[in-house]
mmCIF file of C-alpha atoms in Angstrom:
data_model
loop_
_atom_site.group_PDB
_atom_site.id
_atom_site.type_symbol
_atom_site.label_atom_id
_atom_site.label_comp_id
_atom_site.label_asym_id
_atom_site.label_seq_id
_atom_site.Cartn_x
_atom_site.Cartn_y
_atom_site.Cartn_z
ATOM 1 C CA MET G 1 179.455 -292.848 -44.639
ATOM 2 C CA LYS G 2 177.923 -291.522 -41.229
ATOM 3 C CA ALA G 3 175.187 -294.140 -41.586
ATOM 4 C CA LEU G 4 177.776 -296.807 -41.540
ATOM 5 C CA GLN G 5 179.403 -295.362 -38.479
ATOM 6 C CA LYS G 6 176.081 -295.334 -36.485
ATOM 7 C CA PHE G 7 175.185 -298.970 -37.617
ATOM 8 C CA PRO G 8 177.402 -300.716 -35.084
ATOM 9 C CA ILE G 9 176.181 -298.446 -32.282
ATOM 10 C CA LEU G 10 172.620 -299.166 -33.202
ATOM 11 C CA VAL G 11 173.248 -302.962 -33.217
ATOM 12 C CA PHE G 12 174.908 -302.741 -29.885
ATOM 13 C CA LEU G 13 172.106 -300.783 -28.304
ATOM 14 C CA ILE G 14 169.497 -303.327 -29.676
ATOM 15 C CA LEU G 15 171.462 -306.368 -28.352
ATOM 16 C CA PHE G 16 172.174 -304.686 -24.996
ATOM 17 C CA SER G 17 168.492 -303.728 -24.531
ATOM 18 C CA SER G 18 167.222 -307.312 -25.309
ATOM 19 C CA LEU G 19 169.793 -308.693 -22.848
ATOM 20 C CA ALA G 20 168.625 -306.176 -20.094
ATOM 21 C CA LEU G 21 164.886 -307.134 -20.800
ATOM 22 C CA THR G 22 165.837 -310.878 -20.524
ATOM 23 C CA ALA G 23 167.517 -310.430 -17.227
ATOM 24 C CA GLN G 24 164.542 -308.657 -15.725
ATOM 25 C CA THR G 25 161.983 -311.267 -16.375
ATOM 26 C CA ASP G 26 160.119 -312.359 -13.283
ATOM 27 C CA GLN G 27 161.448 -315.810 -12.235
ATOM 28 C CA HIS G 28 159.130 -317.883 -10.060
ATOM 29 C CA TYR G 29 160.552 -320.437 -7.667
ATOM 30 C CA GLU G 30 158.936 -323.046 -5.363
ATOM 31 C CA TYR G 31 159.902 -322.236 -1.826
ATOM 32 C CA ALA G 32 159.200 -323.510 1.643
ATOM 33 C CA GLU G 33 159.975 -321.644 4.926
ATOM 34 C CA ILE G 34 160.620 -323.966 7.946
ATOM 35 C CA LEU G 35 161.138 -322.859 11.463
ATOM 36 C CA VAL G 36 163.288 -324.860 13.904
ATOM 37 C CA LEU G 37 162.990 -324.351 17.548
ATOM 38 C CA GLN G 38 166.044 -325.655 19.567
ATOM 39 C CA LYS G 39 166.314 -325.559 23.322
ATOM 40 C CA VAL G 40 169.689 -325.014 24.838
ATOM 41 C CA ASN G 41 170.714 -327.205 27.879
ATOM 42 C CA ASN G 42 174.342 -327.352 29.268
ATOM 43 C CA GLY G 43 175.930 -326.308 25.888
ATOM 44 C CA GLN G 44 173.805 -328.676 23.850
ATOM 45 C CA SER G 45 171.177 -327.582 21.349
ATOM 46 C CA ASP G 46 168.577 -330.219 20.921
ATOM 47 C CA VAL G 47 165.863 -329.653 18.411
ATOM 48 C CA LYS G 48 162.588 -329.230 20.145
ATOM 49 C CA THR G 49 160.192 -328.727 17.260
ATOM 50 C CA ILE G 50 160.256 -328.241 13.429
ATOM 51 C CA TYR G 51 157.454 -326.358 11.707
ATOM 52 C CA LEU G 52 156.610 -326.082 8.018
ATOM 53 C CA ASN G 53 155.787 -322.351 8.301
ATOM 54 C CA SER G 54 154.741 -321.585 4.744
ATOM 55 C CA MET G 55 155.210 -322.939 1.280
ATOM 56 C CA SER G 56 154.195 -322.203 -2.257
ATOM 57 C CA GLN G 57 151.090 -323.997 -3.453
ATOM 58 C CA GLU G 58 152.648 -326.724 -5.472
ATOM 59 C CA ALA G 59 155.575 -327.544 -3.186
ATOM 60 C CA GLY G 60 154.749 -331.121 -2.609
ATOM 61 C CA LEU G 61 155.703 -331.154 1.032
ATOM 62 C CA ASP G 62 153.627 -332.801 3.736
ATOM 63 C CA GLU G 63 153.321 -330.576 6.871
ATOM 64 C CA ALA G 64 152.664 -333.659 9.123
ATOM 65 C CA GLU G 65 155.828 -335.406 7.728
ATOM 66 C CA ILE G 66 157.977 -332.208 8.361
ATOM 67 C CA ASN G 67 156.622 -331.701 11.923
ATOM 68 C CA LYS G 68 157.626 -335.360 12.763
ATOM 69 C CA ILE G 69 161.219 -334.933 11.960
ATOM 70 C CA GLU G 70 163.541 -334.764 14.974
ATOM 71 C CA ASN G 71 166.796 -333.179 13.988
ATOM 72 C CA THR G 72 168.138 -330.891 11.327
ATOM 73 C CA ALA G 73 170.316 -333.604 9.602
ATOM 74 C CA GLU G 74 167.103 -335.600 9.100
ATOM 75 C CA LEU G 75 165.363 -332.394 7.780
ATOM 76 C CA PHE G 76 168.079 -331.757 5.273
ATOM 77 C CA SER G 77 168.140 -335.477 4.140
ATOM 78 C CA VAL G 78 164.298 -335.446 3.601
ATOM 79 C CA LEU G 79 164.240 -332.163 1.678
ATOM 80 C CA ASP G 80 167.368 -333.240 -0.531
ATOM 81 C CA LYS G 81 165.487 -336.394 -1.438
ATOM 82 C CA LYS G 82 162.478 -334.373 -2.516
ATOM 83 C CA GLY G 83 164.686 -331.953 -4.569
ATOM 84 C CA TRP G 84 165.027 -328.858 -2.206
ATOM 85 C CA PHE G 85 168.038 -327.021 -1.239
ATOM 86 C CA LEU G 86 168.812 -324.474 1.635
ATOM 87 C CA PHE G 87 168.540 -320.996 0.209
ATOM 88 C CA ASP G 88 168.759 -318.858 3.237
ATOM 89 C CA ARG G 89 169.080 -319.277 7.138
ATOM 90 C CA ASN G 90 168.526 -316.801 9.895
ATOM 91 C CA SER G 91 168.655 -317.440 13.622
ATOM 92 C CA SER G 92 168.004 -315.582 16.848
ATOM 93 C CA GLN G 93 168.104 -316.204 20.498
ATOM 94 C CA PRO G 94 166.175 -313.763 22.739
ATOM 95 C CA SER G 95 168.340 -314.451 25.867
ATOM 96 C CA ASN G 96 171.247 -316.611 26.625
ATOM 97 C CA SER G 97 169.195 -319.308 28.227
ATOM 98 C CA GLY G 98 166.268 -319.053 25.934
ATOM 99 C CA PRO G 99 165.461 -321.159 22.929
ATOM 100 C CA ILE G 100 167.029 -320.677 19.552
ATOM 101 C CA TRP G 101 164.735 -319.907 16.566
ATOM 102 C CA ILE G 102 166.074 -320.859 13.133
ATOM 103 C CA ASN G 103 164.335 -319.641 10.041
ATOM 104 C CA MET G 104 165.234 -321.651 6.996
ATOM 105 C CA ILE G 105 164.202 -320.902 3.357
ATOM 106 C CA PHE G 106 164.400 -323.743 0.902
ATOM 107 C CA ARG G 107 164.129 -323.517 -2.721
ATOM 108 C CA LYS G 108 163.010 -326.202 -5.223
ATOM 109 C CA LYS G 109 165.933 -327.490 -7.382
ATOM 110 C CA LYS G 110 165.512 -326.924 -11.102
#
């Protein structure tokens, strides 16, 4: 009788451990880090430069094409057409009159 009482607990532990192992598998994503430098003039923030800072090996992005982009709307449009989405964004401005650095991490859509 005690063996029958322990059976559901044993089944639960086996199922729980298999779910935990599945959740901890290493997932690999294609990523690209893009830096946008904006200069601030009279309350306007015009994009000065866009850099493709780093990317995974098989990202399929052309650095020259990214560097030619003139504004963030065009950047998002180009990357969306190529199957990328914005994953993370950080920005900083060293001083009130200095340029704004925006670091964007894009991830490849599955």
